[in-house]
Every structure is written in C-alpha cells, then in structure tokens.
PDB file of C-alpha atoms in Angstrom:
ATOM      1  CA  MET B 131      -4.458 -24.211   6.505  1.00 73.00           C
ATOM      2  CA  ILE B 132      -1.980 -26.876   7.722  1.00 83.00           C
ATOM      3  CA  LEU B 133       0.519 -25.928   5.057  1.00 86.00           C
ATOM      4  CA  ARG B 134       0.174 -22.245   5.955  1.00 87.00           C
ATOM      5  CA  SER B 135       0.741 -23.050   9.608  1.00 87.00           C
ATOM      6  CA  LEU B 136       3.906 -25.048   8.806  1.00 92.00           C
ATOM      7  CA  PHE B 137       5.139 -22.267   6.548  1.00 93.00           C
ATOM      8  CA  PHE B 138       4.538 -19.726   9.320  1.00 91.00           C
ATOM      9  CA  ILE B 139       6.264 -21.769  12.032  1.00 93.00           C
ATOM     10  CA  PHE B 140       9.266 -23.068  10.106  1.00 94.00           C
ATOM     11  CA  ILE B 141       9.958 -20.258   7.610  1.00 95.00           C
ATOM     12  CA  PHE B 142       8.180 -17.026   8.436  1.00 94.00           C
ATOM     13  CA  VAL B 143       8.914 -16.930  12.167  1.00 94.00           C
ATOM     14  CA  PRO B 144      12.632 -17.901  11.927  1.00 96.00           C
ATOM     15  CA  VAL B 145      13.196 -15.221   9.269  1.00 95.00           C
ATOM     16  CA  MET B 146      11.514 -12.613  11.469  1.00 94.00           C
ATOM     17  CA  ILE B 147      13.528 -13.668  14.525  1.00 95.00           C
ATOM     18  CA  VAL B 148      16.750 -13.080  12.596  1.00 95.00           C
ATOM     19  CA  GLY B 149      15.632 -10.154  10.420  1.00 95.00           C
ATOM     20  CA  ILE B 150      13.757  -7.886  12.837  1.00 94.00           C
ATOM     21  CA  PRO B 151      16.794  -7.180  15.157  1.00 95.00           C
ATOM     22  CA  ILE B 152      18.978  -6.479  12.109  1.00 95.00           C
ATOM     23  CA  GLN B 153      16.453  -4.074  10.612  1.00 94.00           C
ATOM     24  CA  TRP B 154      15.977  -2.423  14.025  1.00 94.00           C
ATOM     25  CA  VAL B 155      19.715  -1.700  14.320  1.00 95.00           C
ATOM     26  CA  ILE B 156      19.810  -0.408  10.739  1.00 93.00           C
ATOM     27  CA  THR B 157      16.963   2.031  11.333  1.00 90.00           C
ATOM     28  CA  ARG B 158      18.453   3.138  14.668  1.00 90.00           C
ATOM     29  CA  LEU B 159      21.644   4.067  12.834  1.00 91.00           C
ATOM     30  CA  GLY B 160      19.585   6.273  10.523  1.00 84.00           C
ATOM     31  CA  LEU B 161      20.210   3.966   7.574  1.00 84.00           C
ATOM     32  CA  TYR B 162      17.793   2.094   5.352  1.00 80.00           C
ATOM     33  CA  TRP B 163      18.036  -1.322   3.697  1.00 83.00           C
ATOM     34  CA  ASN B 164      14.998  -2.394   1.707  1.00 87.00           C
ATOM     35  CA  PHE B 165      15.971  -6.045   1.383  1.00 90.00           C
ATOM     36  CA  LEU B 166      14.568  -7.192   4.729  1.00 92.00           C
ATOM     37  CA  PRO B 167      11.180  -5.390   4.327  1.00 92.00           C
ATOM     38  CA  PHE B 168      10.986  -6.874   0.845  1.00 94.00           C
ATOM     39  CA  VAL B 169      11.622 -10.385   2.241  1.00 95.00           C
ATOM     40  CA  PHE B 170       8.996  -9.837   4.974  1.00 95.00           C
ATOM     41  CA  HIS B 171       6.332  -8.705   2.471  1.00 96.00           C
ATOM     42  CA  THR B 172       7.190 -11.540   0.097  1.00 96.00           C
ATOM     43  CA  LEU B 173       6.881 -14.157   2.823  1.00 96.00           C
ATOM     44  CA  GLY B 174       3.685 -12.446   4.031  1.00 94.00           C
ATOM     45  CA  ARG B 175       2.256 -12.654   0.518  1.00 95.00           C
ATOM     46  CA  ILE B 176       2.954 -16.384   0.341  1.00 94.00           C
ATOM     47  CA  PHE B 177       1.563 -16.999   3.846  1.00 93.00           C
ATOM     48  CA  LEU B 178      -1.651 -15.111   3.056  1.00 92.00           C
ATOM     49  CA  GLY B 179      -2.152 -16.993  -0.185  1.00 91.00           C
ATOM     50  CA  MET B 180      -1.814 -13.997  -2.500  1.00 94.00           C
ATOM     51  CA  LYS B 181      -0.778 -14.072  -6.126  1.00 96.00           C
ATOM     52  CA  VAL B 182       0.321 -10.640  -7.393  1.00 97.00           C
ATOM     53  CA  LYS B 183       0.246  -9.569 -11.006  1.00 96.00           C
ATOM     54  CA  VAL B 184       1.979  -6.294 -11.905  1.00 96.00           C
ATOM     55  CA  ILE B 185       0.981  -4.184 -14.903  1.00 96.00           C
ATOM     56  CA  GLY B 186       3.134  -1.203 -15.802  1.00 94.00           C
ATOM     57  CA  THR B 187       6.266  -0.240 -13.904  1.00 92.00           C
ATOM     58  CA  PRO B 188       6.648   1.628 -10.593  1.00 90.00           C
ATOM     59  CA  SER B 189       8.609   4.839 -11.038  1.00 84.00           C
ATOM     60  CA  THR B 190      12.184   4.496  -9.717  1.00 78.00           C
ATOM     61  CA  GLY B 191      15.165   6.783  -9.366  1.00 76.00           C
ATOM     62  CA  LYS B 192      13.028   9.919  -9.215  1.00 79.00           C
ATOM     63  CA  PRO B 193      11.072  11.620  -6.416  1.00 81.00           C
ATOM     64  CA  THR B 194       7.649   9.993  -6.836  1.00 87.00           C
ATOM     65  CA  LEU B 195       4.285  10.255  -5.125  1.00 89.00           C
ATOM     66  CA  ILE B 196       2.228   7.127  -5.857  1.00 94.00           C
ATOM     67  CA  VAL B 197      -1.506   7.691  -5.299  1.00 94.00           C
ATOM     68  CA  SER B 198      -3.659   4.608  -4.965  1.00 96.00           C
ATOM     69  CA  ASN B 199      -7.077   3.269  -4.083  1.00 95.00           C
ATOM     70  CA  HIS B 200      -7.297   1.176  -0.933  1.00 93.00           C
ATOM     71  CA  ILE B 201      -9.178  -2.086  -0.239  1.00 93.00           C
ATOM     72  CA  SER B 202      -7.475  -4.014   2.524  1.00 90.00           C
ATOM     73  CA  TRP B 203      -4.414  -4.025   4.778  1.00 89.00           C
ATOM     74  CA  THR B 204      -3.174  -6.763   2.480  1.00 92.00           C
ATOM     75  CA  ASP B 205      -2.648  -4.048  -0.170  1.00 95.00           C
ATOM     76  CA  ILE B 206       0.524  -3.119   1.755  1.00 94.00           C
ATOM     77  CA  ILE B 207       1.806  -6.690   1.585  1.00 95.00           C
ATOM     78  CA  ALA B 208       1.077  -6.876  -2.128  1.00 96.00           C
ATOM     79  CA  ILE B 209       2.787  -3.540  -2.946  1.00 96.00           C
ATOM     80  CA  GLY B 210       5.721  -4.091  -0.568  1.00 95.00           C
ATOM     81  CA  SER B 211       6.497  -7.440  -2.239  1.00 95.00           C
ATOM     82  CA  GLN B 212       6.843  -5.745  -5.635  1.00 94.00           C
ATOM     83  CA  ALA B 213       8.195  -2.210  -5.141  1.00 93.00           C
ATOM     84  CA  ASP B 214      10.627  -0.283  -2.944  1.00 91.00           C
ATOM     85  CA  VAL B 215       8.265   2.283  -1.400  1.00 92.00           C
ATOM     86  CA  THR B 216       7.413   4.091   1.819  1.00 90.00           C
ATOM     87  CA  PHE B 217       3.813   4.024   2.986  1.00 92.00           C
ATOM     88  CA  VAL B 218       1.691   6.775   4.549  1.00 88.00           C
ATOM     89  CA  ALA B 219      -0.671   5.482   7.213  1.00 86.00           C
ATOM     90  CA  LYS B 220      -3.155   6.929   9.675  1.00 83.00           C
ATOM     91  CA  SER B 221      -1.708   7.691  13.105  1.00 84.00           C
ATOM     92  CA  GLU B 222      -3.783   5.058  14.981  1.00 85.00           C
ATOM     93  CA  ILE B 223      -1.849   2.258  13.295  1.00 86.00           C
ATOM     94  CA  ARG B 224       1.354   3.373  15.009  1.00 85.00           C
ATOM     95  CA  ASN B 225      -0.123   2.189  18.321  1.00 84.00           C
ATOM     96  CA  TRP B 226      -1.312  -1.220  17.087  1.00 81.00           C
ATOM     97  CA  PHE B 227       0.484  -4.133  18.683  1.00 77.00           C
ATOM     98  CA  PHE B 228       3.320  -5.393  16.474  1.00 82.00           C
ATOM     99  CA  VAL B 229       1.905  -3.726  13.342  1.00 84.00           C
ATOM    100  CA  GLY B 230       3.073  -0.267  14.421  1.00 85.00           C
ATOM    101  CA  PHE B 231       6.538  -1.590  15.280  1.00 88.00           C
ATOM    102  CA  MET B 232       6.885  -3.373  11.932  1.00 89.00           C
ATOM    103  CA  GLY B 233       5.718  -0.219  10.164  1.00 90.00           C
ATOM    104  CA  SER B 234       8.468   1.788  11.846  1.00 87.00           C
ATOM    105  CA  LEU B 235      11.073  -0.662  10.561  1.00 88.00           C
ATOM    106  CA  GLN B 236       9.997   0.233   7.020  1.00 87.00           C
ATOM    107  CA  ARG B 237       9.981   3.974   7.793  1.00 86.00           C
ATOM    108  CA  THR B 238       6.196   4.246   7.489  1.00 91.00           C
ATOM    109  CA  LEU B 239       4.991   7.863   7.768  1.00 87.00           C
ATOM    110  CA  TYR B 240       2.092   8.349  10.116  1.00 87.00           C
ATOM    111  CA  VAL B 241      -0.332  11.231   9.847  1.00 83.00           C
ATOM    112  CA  ASP B 242      -3.271  12.371  11.995  1.00 80.00           C
ATOM    113  CA  ARG B 243      -5.689  13.572   9.312  1.00 69.00           C
ATOM    114  CA  LYS B 244      -7.811  15.331  11.926  1.00 71.00           C
ATOM    115  CA  ARG B 245      -5.009  17.768  12.791  1.00 73.00           C
ATOM    116  CA  ARG B 246      -3.818  20.153  10.113  1.00 67.00           C
ATOM    117  CA  SER B 247      -0.546  20.740  11.909  1.00 68.00           C
ATOM    118  CA  ASP B 248       0.222  17.040  11.852  1.00 72.00           C
ATOM    119  CA  ALA B 249      -0.621  16.807   8.154  1.00 69.00           C
ATOM    120  CA  ALA B 250       1.920  19.567   7.532  1.00 71.00           C
ATOM    121  CA  ARG B 251       4.566  17.665   9.527  1.00 77.00           C
ATOM    122  CA  ALA B 252       3.840  14.421   7.648  1.00 76.00           C
ATOM    123  CA  SER B 253       3.934  16.212   4.304  1.00 74.00           C
ATOM    124  CA  LYS B 254       7.337  17.646   5.162  1.00 75.00           C
ATOM    125  CA  GLU B 255       8.631  14.156   5.944  1.00 79.00           C
ATOM    126  CA  MET B 256       7.114  12.877   2.699  1.00 79.00           C
ATOM    127  CA  GLY B 257       8.871  15.663   0.819  1.00 75.00           C
ATOM    128  CA  GLN B 258      12.212  14.851   2.386  1.00 76.00           C
ATOM    129  CA  ARG B 259      11.790  11.148   1.644  1.00 79.00           C
ATOM    130  CA  MET B 260      10.940  11.797  -2.014  1.00 78.00           C
ATOM    131  CA  ALA B 261      13.607  14.471  -2.416  1.00 74.00           C
ATOM    132  CA  SER B 262      16.196  11.764  -1.747  1.00 75.00           C
ATOM    133  CA  GLY B 263      14.843   9.831  -4.766  1.00 74.00           C
ATOM    134  CA  GLY B 264      12.389   7.583  -2.982  1.00 79.00           C
ATOM    135  CA  ALA B 265       8.772   6.722  -3.766  1.00 88.00           C
ATOM    136  CA  VAL B 266       5.949   7.272  -1.277  1.00 90.00           C
ATOM    137  CA  VAL B 267       2.564   5.492  -1.498  1.00 93.00           C
ATOM    138  CA  LEU B 268      -0.450   7.566  -0.472  1.00 91.00           C
ATOM    139  CA  PHE B 269      -3.842   5.860  -0.225  1.00 92.00           C
ATOM    140  CA  ALA B 270      -5.564   8.977  -1.482  1.00 90.00           C
ATOM    141  CA  GLU B 271      -9.150   7.994  -0.639  1.00 88.00           C
ATOM    142  CA  GLY B 272      -8.347   8.327   3.043  1.00 79.00           C
ATOM    143  CA  GLN B 273     -10.024   5.005   3.900  1.00 81.00           C
ATOM    144  CA  SER B 274     -10.511   1.503   2.523  1.00 79.00           C
ATOM    145  CA  ASP B 275     -13.426   0.415   0.371  1.00 80.00           C
ATOM    146  CA  LEU B 276     -14.910  -2.803  -1.014  1.00 83.00           C
ATOM    147  CA  GLY B 277     -13.003  -2.522  -4.269  1.00 86.00           C
ATOM    148  CA  THR B 278     -16.003  -2.051  -6.529  1.00 88.00           C
ATOM    149  CA  HIS B 279     -15.493   1.682  -6.997  1.00 88.00           C
ATOM    150  CA  VAL B 280     -13.084   4.504  -6.119  1.00 93.00           C
ATOM    151  CA  LEU B 281     -13.859   7.139  -3.507  1.00 91.00           C
ATOM    152  CA  PRO B 282     -12.882  10.759  -4.167  1.00 92.00           C
ATOM    153  CA  PHE B 283      -9.146  11.380  -3.760  1.00 92.00           C
ATOM    154  CA  ARG B 284      -8.262  13.901  -1.056  1.00 84.00           C
ATOM    155  CA  SER B 285      -6.169  16.628  -2.581  1.00 82.00           C
ATOM    156  CA  ALA B 286      -4.905  18.227   0.657  1.00 76.00           C
ATOM    157  CA  LEU B 287      -2.020  15.825   1.257  1.00 72.00           C
ATOM    158  CA  ILE B 288      -1.135  15.815  -2.429  1.00 77.00           C
ATOM    159  CA  GLY B 289      -0.832  19.592  -2.422  1.00 73.00           C
ATOM    160  CA  ALA B 290       1.075  19.638   0.847  1.00 67.00           C
ATOM    161  CA  ALA B 291       3.455  16.915  -0.385  1.00 68.00           C
ATOM    162  CA  GLN B 292       3.889  18.835  -3.647  1.00 70.00           C
ATOM    163  CA  HIS B 293       4.967  21.929  -1.768  1.00 69.00           C
ATOM    164  CA  ALA B 294       7.180  20.002   0.653  1.00 65.00           C
ATOM    165  CA  MET B 295       8.964  18.105  -2.144  1.00 67.00           C
ATOM    166  CA  LEU B 296       9.903  21.286  -3.892  1.00 68.00           C
ATOM    167  CA  GLU B 297      10.911  22.901  -0.622  1.00 71.00           C
ATOM    168  CA  ALA B 298      13.135  19.914   0.125  1.00 66.00           C
ATOM    169  CA  GLY B 299      14.964  20.419  -3.138  1.00 67.00           C
ATOM    170  CA  ALA B 300      13.390  17.785  -5.383  1.00 63.00           C
ATOM    171  CA  GLY B 301      14.079  19.001  -8.919  1.00 61.00           C
ATOM    172  CA  GLU B 302      11.646  16.795 -10.841  1.00 69.00           C
ATOM    173  CA  VAL B 303       8.737  15.350  -8.911  1.00 77.00           C
ATOM    174  CA  MET B 304       6.501  12.678 -10.427  1.00 84.00           C
ATOM    175  CA  ILE B 305       2.982  11.574  -9.515  1.00 90.00           C
ATOM    176  CA  GLN B 306       1.947   8.057 -10.481  1.00 94.00           C
ATOM    177  CA  PRO B 307      -1.554   6.532 -10.207  1.00 96.00           C
ATOM    178  CA  LEU B 308      -1.738   2.960  -8.865  1.00 97.00           C
ATOM    179  CA  THR B 309      -4.818   0.744  -9.068  1.00 97.00           C
ATOM    180  CA  ILE B 310      -5.272  -2.216  -6.764  1.00 97.00           C
ATOM    181  CA  ALA B 311      -7.832  -4.828  -7.842  1.00 96.00           C
ATOM    182  CA  TYR B 312      -8.617  -8.196  -6.271  1.00 95.00           C
ATOM    183  CA  THR B 313      -9.779 -10.162  -9.301  1.00 94.00           C
ATOM    184  CA  ARG B 314      -9.976 -13.860  -8.410  1.00 93.00           C
ATOM    185  CA  LEU B 315     -10.628 -15.963  -5.301  1.00 90.00           C
ATOM    186  CA  GLN B 316      -9.718 -19.640  -5.416  1.00 89.00           C
ATOM    187  CA  GLY B 317      -9.360 -19.294  -9.175  1.00 89.00           C
ATOM    188  CA  LEU B 318     -12.834 -17.899  -9.721  1.00 91.00           C
ATOM    189  CA  PRO B 319     -13.794 -14.287 -10.511  1.00 91.00           C
ATOM    190  CA  VAL B 320     -14.455 -12.245  -7.386  1.00 90.00           C
ATOM    191  CA  GLY B 321     -18.131 -11.410  -6.925  1.00 83.00           C
ATOM    192  CA  ARG B 322     -19.602  -8.670  -4.774  1.00 78.00           C
ATOM    193  CA  THR B 323     -20.297 -11.075  -1.915  1.00 80.00           C
ATOM    194  CA  ASP B 324     -16.717 -12.338  -2.009  1.00 83.00           C
ATOM    195  CA  ARG B 325     -15.358  -8.818  -1.598  1.00 85.00           C
ATOM    196  CA  SER B 326     -16.609  -8.620   1.973  1.00 79.00           C
ATOM    197  CA  PHE B 327     -14.132 -11.412   2.779  1.00 78.00           C
ATOM    198  CA  ILE B 328     -11.253  -9.484   1.184  1.00 85.00           C
ATOM    199  CA  ALA B 329     -11.838  -5.850   2.044  1.00 82.00           C
ATOM    200  CA  TRP B 330     -11.596  -4.521   5.560  1.00 74.00           C
ATOM    201  CA  ILE B 331     -14.963  -2.888   6.102  1.00 69.00           C
ATOM    202  CA  LYS B 332     -15.958  -0.892   9.166  1.00 65.00           C
ATOM    203  CA  SER B 333     -18.529  -3.405  10.372  1.00 63.00           C
ATOM    204  CA  LYS B 334     -15.826  -6.008  11.005  1.00 67.00           C
ATOM    205  CA  SER B 335     -13.037  -6.091  13.544  1.00 73.00           C
ATOM    206  CA  ILE B 336      -9.441  -6.542  12.398  1.00 73.00           C
ATOM    207  CA  LYS B 337      -9.433  -9.956  14.116  1.00 78.00           C
ATOM    208  CA  GLN B 338     -12.512 -11.111  12.135  1.00 80.00           C
ATOM    209  CA  ASN B 339     -10.984  -9.773   8.917  1.00 78.00           C
ATOM    210  CA  ILE B 340      -7.701 -11.636   9.496  1.00 81.00           C
ATOM    211  CA  VAL B 341      -9.503 -14.906  10.215  1.00 82.00           C
ATOM    212  CA  GLU B 342     -11.547 -14.580   6.992  1.00 81.00           C
ATOM    213  CA  ILE B 343      -8.420 -13.873   4.941  1.00 83.00           C
ATOM    214  CA  LEU B 344      -6.464 -16.780   6.409  1.00 82.00           C
ATOM    215  CA  THR B 345      -9.321 -19.194   5.804  1.00 81.00           C
ATOM    216  CA  GLY B 346     -10.564 -17.740   2.528  1.00 78.00           C
ATOM    217  CA  GLY B 347      -8.255 -19.413   0.043  1.00 82.00           C
ATOM    218  CA  THR B 348      -5.910 -18.054  -2.622  1.00 90.00           C
ATOM    219  CA  ARG B 349      -6.666 -14.571  -3.929  1.00 92.00           C
ATOM    220  CA  GLU B 350      -5.238 -12.908  -7.001  1.00 95.00           C
ATOM    221  CA  VAL B 351      -4.494  -9.187  -6.897  1.00 96.00           C
ATOM    222  CA  THR B 352      -3.431  -6.910  -9.748  1.00 97.00           C
ATOM    223  CA  LEU B 353      -1.276  -3.826  -9.258  1.00 97.00           C
ATOM    224  CA  ALA B 354      -1.672  -1.561 -12.293  1.00 97.00           C
ATOM    225  CA  PHE B 355       0.815   1.301 -12.327  1.00 96.00           C
ATOM    226  CA  GLY B 356      -0.268   4.222 -14.503  1.00 94.00           C
ATOM    227  CA  THR B 357       1.947   6.639 -16.391  1.00 89.00           C
ATOM    228  CA  PRO B 358       4.060   8.904 -14.105  1.00 89.00           C
ATOM    229  CA  ARG B 359       3.466  12.595 -14.732  1.00 87.00           C
ATOM    230  CA  PRO B 360       5.533  15.634 -13.651  1.00 82.00           C
ATOM    231  CA  LEU B 361       4.067  17.354 -10.601  1.00 79.00           C
ATOM    232  CA  GLY B 362       5.141  20.946 -11.119  1.00 73.00           C
ATOM    233  CA  ALA B 363       5.179  23.766  -8.592  1.00 71.00           C
ATOM    234  CA  GLY B 364       2.291  25.526 -10.321  1.00 75.00           C
ATOM    235  CA  ALA B 365       0.085  22.492 -10.832  1.00 79.00           C
ATOM    236  CA  ASN B 366      -3.403  22.727  -9.365  1.00 83.00           C
ATOM    237  CA  ARG B 367      -3.555  20.067  -6.619  1.00 83.00           C
ATOM    238  CA  LYS B 368      -7.323  19.520  -7.061  1.00 87.00           C
ATOM    239  CA  THR B 369      -6.909  18.960 -10.776  1.00 90.00           C
ATOM    240  CA  VAL B 370      -3.955  16.625 -10.227  1.00 88.00           C
ATOM    241  CA  ALA B 371      -5.916  14.633  -7.626  1.00 90.00           C
ATOM    242  CA  LYS B 372      -8.984  14.402  -9.870  1.00 92.00           C
ATOM    243  CA  ASP B 373      -6.966  13.285 -12.901  1.00 93.00           C
ATOM    244  CA  ALA B 374      -5.286  10.542 -10.840  1.00 93.00           C
ATOM    245  CA  GLU B 375      -8.640   9.511  -9.344  1.00 95.00           C
ATOM    246  CA  ASN B 376     -10.210   9.226 -12.785  1.00 95.00           C
ATOM    247  CA  GLU B 377      -7.363   7.098 -14.126  1.00 95.00           C
ATOM    248  CA  VAL B 378      -7.463   4.747 -11.116  1.00 96.00           C
ATOM    249  CA  ARG B 379     -11.257   4.450 -11.487  1.00 95.00           C
ATOM    250  CA  ARG B 380     -10.977   3.579 -15.204  1.00 95.00           C
ATOM    251  CA  MET B 381      -8.360   0.937 -14.490  1.00 95.00           C
ATOM    252  CA  LEU B 382     -10.320  -0.557 -11.598  1.00 96.00           C
ATOM    253  CA  VAL B 383     -13.482  -0.889 -13.661  1.00 94.00           C
ATOM    254  CA  ALA B 384     -11.553  -2.593 -16.470  1.00 95.00           C
ATOM    255  CA  LEU B 385      -9.742  -4.980 -14.118  1.00 95.00           C
ATOM    256  CA  ASN B 386     -12.928  -5.929 -12.270  1.00 93.00           C
ATOM    257  CA  ARG B 387     -14.759  -6.564 -15.535  1.00 92.00           C
ATOM    258  CA  GLY B 388     -11.825  -8.316 -17.210  1.00 91.00           C
ATOM    259  CA  THR B 389     -11.875  -5.935 -20.154  1.00 91.00           C
ATOM    260  CA  PRO B 390      -8.821  -4.339 -21.872  1.00 88.00           C
ATOM    261  CA  LEU B 391      -7.098  -1.664 -19.817  1.00 84.00           C
ATOM    262  CA  PRO B 392      -7.043   2.006 -20.804  1.00 75.00           C
ATOM    263  CA  GLU B 393      -3.961   2.961 -22.817  1.00 67.00           C
ATOM    264  CA  ALA B 394      -2.325   4.705 -19.850  1.00 55.00           C
ATOM    265  CA  ALA B 395      -2.246   1.452 -17.908  1.00 47.00           C
ATOM    266  CA  ALA B 396      -0.750  -0.700 -20.674  1.00 43.00           C
ATOM    267  CA  PRO B 397       2.363  -2.644 -19.631  1.00 40.00           C
ATOM    268  CA  ALA B 398       5.616  -0.721 -20.019  1.00 40.00           C
ATOM    269  CA  SER B 399       7.906  -1.941 -22.741  1.00 34.00           C
TER     270      SER B 399
END
C-alpha cells in the first residue's frame, strides 16, 4: 500500500496535473488524441495492481462495435490501457464527481436506458463515432456481474447502433465479442468468495468497492477478443446479440476454468 501511495503521489498525480488541462483543450477544440487517455489508463492499471493479458486482437481501422460482459469499473481501466476505444456508460456516471469529467475527456457516450428517446440519441452518436473508423465498447448486459456467468445481452442498443452506423455512412461495420475474466488474485486462482472483492455488486457502495480493490492485492485480468463479424443492414439484431453472448459465455467459462479457449478466441496470428 505504501508503494501504491508513493506511485500515486509522485507519478500519477503529476501526470494528471499536466495531462488533464491538455486533454480538456483538445476536446474543446473538437479534436481527439488518444495518447493521454491511454497514459491515464496505463498508470491507473499499475496503481490498482492489475496485470492485463490480451488474447486475440481488437479490430482497428474499421467501424466496430465491441460487445462485452461487465464485472467491475476496473474493466474500463483494463480495456483502455490496451485498446483505442470509446465507452458507452449509463447516464448517472456523467454526474459522478471527477469520474464523469474524466469520462468526457475520453469522449464517453452516456445513455439513459430508461428513456427510449435518449437511447436513440446515444445510438446516433455511436454510429457517427464508428462511421469515422473508431471502435465503441458496449457492456451489453446492461449491468455488472460477479464474473462467474454472463447475463443476457440486450439487443436494443445493438440494433439501434447498427441502424445509426449505416445511416452515418459506415460502409462495412463489424461486431466483435470481448470477454473480460479476472483469473488470479495475488497469484492464486480466483474463487467465488474472492470475486466479491473484485466485482462491483449492488450491495456495496462504490467507496467500499474502491477500498477493497486498493487493499486486495494484485489481480490478473484477461481480455479475450473474439473474431470480428460483419454487421449487415439486414442482420437480425436479436440473433447477432445472442451469438455474441454465447461466444462471450464460452470464453468466460474456459478462462475461469483454465481450459483451452474456443477456436474463435484463439490468439490472432
């Protein structure tokens, strides 16, 4: 904990003091530079004691919707330290102290899932972002879970994003499953009891969750990127969502058990 505190005071904080104003000016000018968010997530990963293993390759250079399971807010740190992506988050986070501000610096898209009109607006923004060649991460379960299983993927935003991407002029749109698995804690396999100290569950406040993560030791997380597939205009959104959900579930089970991954999740050559 002492080393983490020193790292935070003498490295993390000085970088933020210099980097945040620069990123703020860049975003105010309507521009985007991923280097500073990447540095922030990388330093955050080190500070939180996370070791990230990547299997497969995130799709780049093409409009891509990455659909993933969701376990903890640390998922964002892990993904952001490895891939140039934009995140979709629930609207409440925008009003969180500091977190909402930092999210805006990375062009996070906020959506109020309780309002259909807002979902349409967010989907349009997602479409525009992907039409420019970017990748957007959607936590398709709609909430976080312990990490032992995958909740049903919600197809509404996938379908809306599909329509918006094509409307925005994206010629070839890809959808790529992503599995997040926390596999080891302090070098030992993660058991079910340990997962309550990693996942952000409803019975705990964010403050309690942060304290447990900061005092819980080194954790190893695997990001397994599946095979990107074309998301055509005529594709059935429910079928697409179900196929992605099934692939993420297969990969999660394999990663949690330490067994060989399904073929679709094998490392890219």
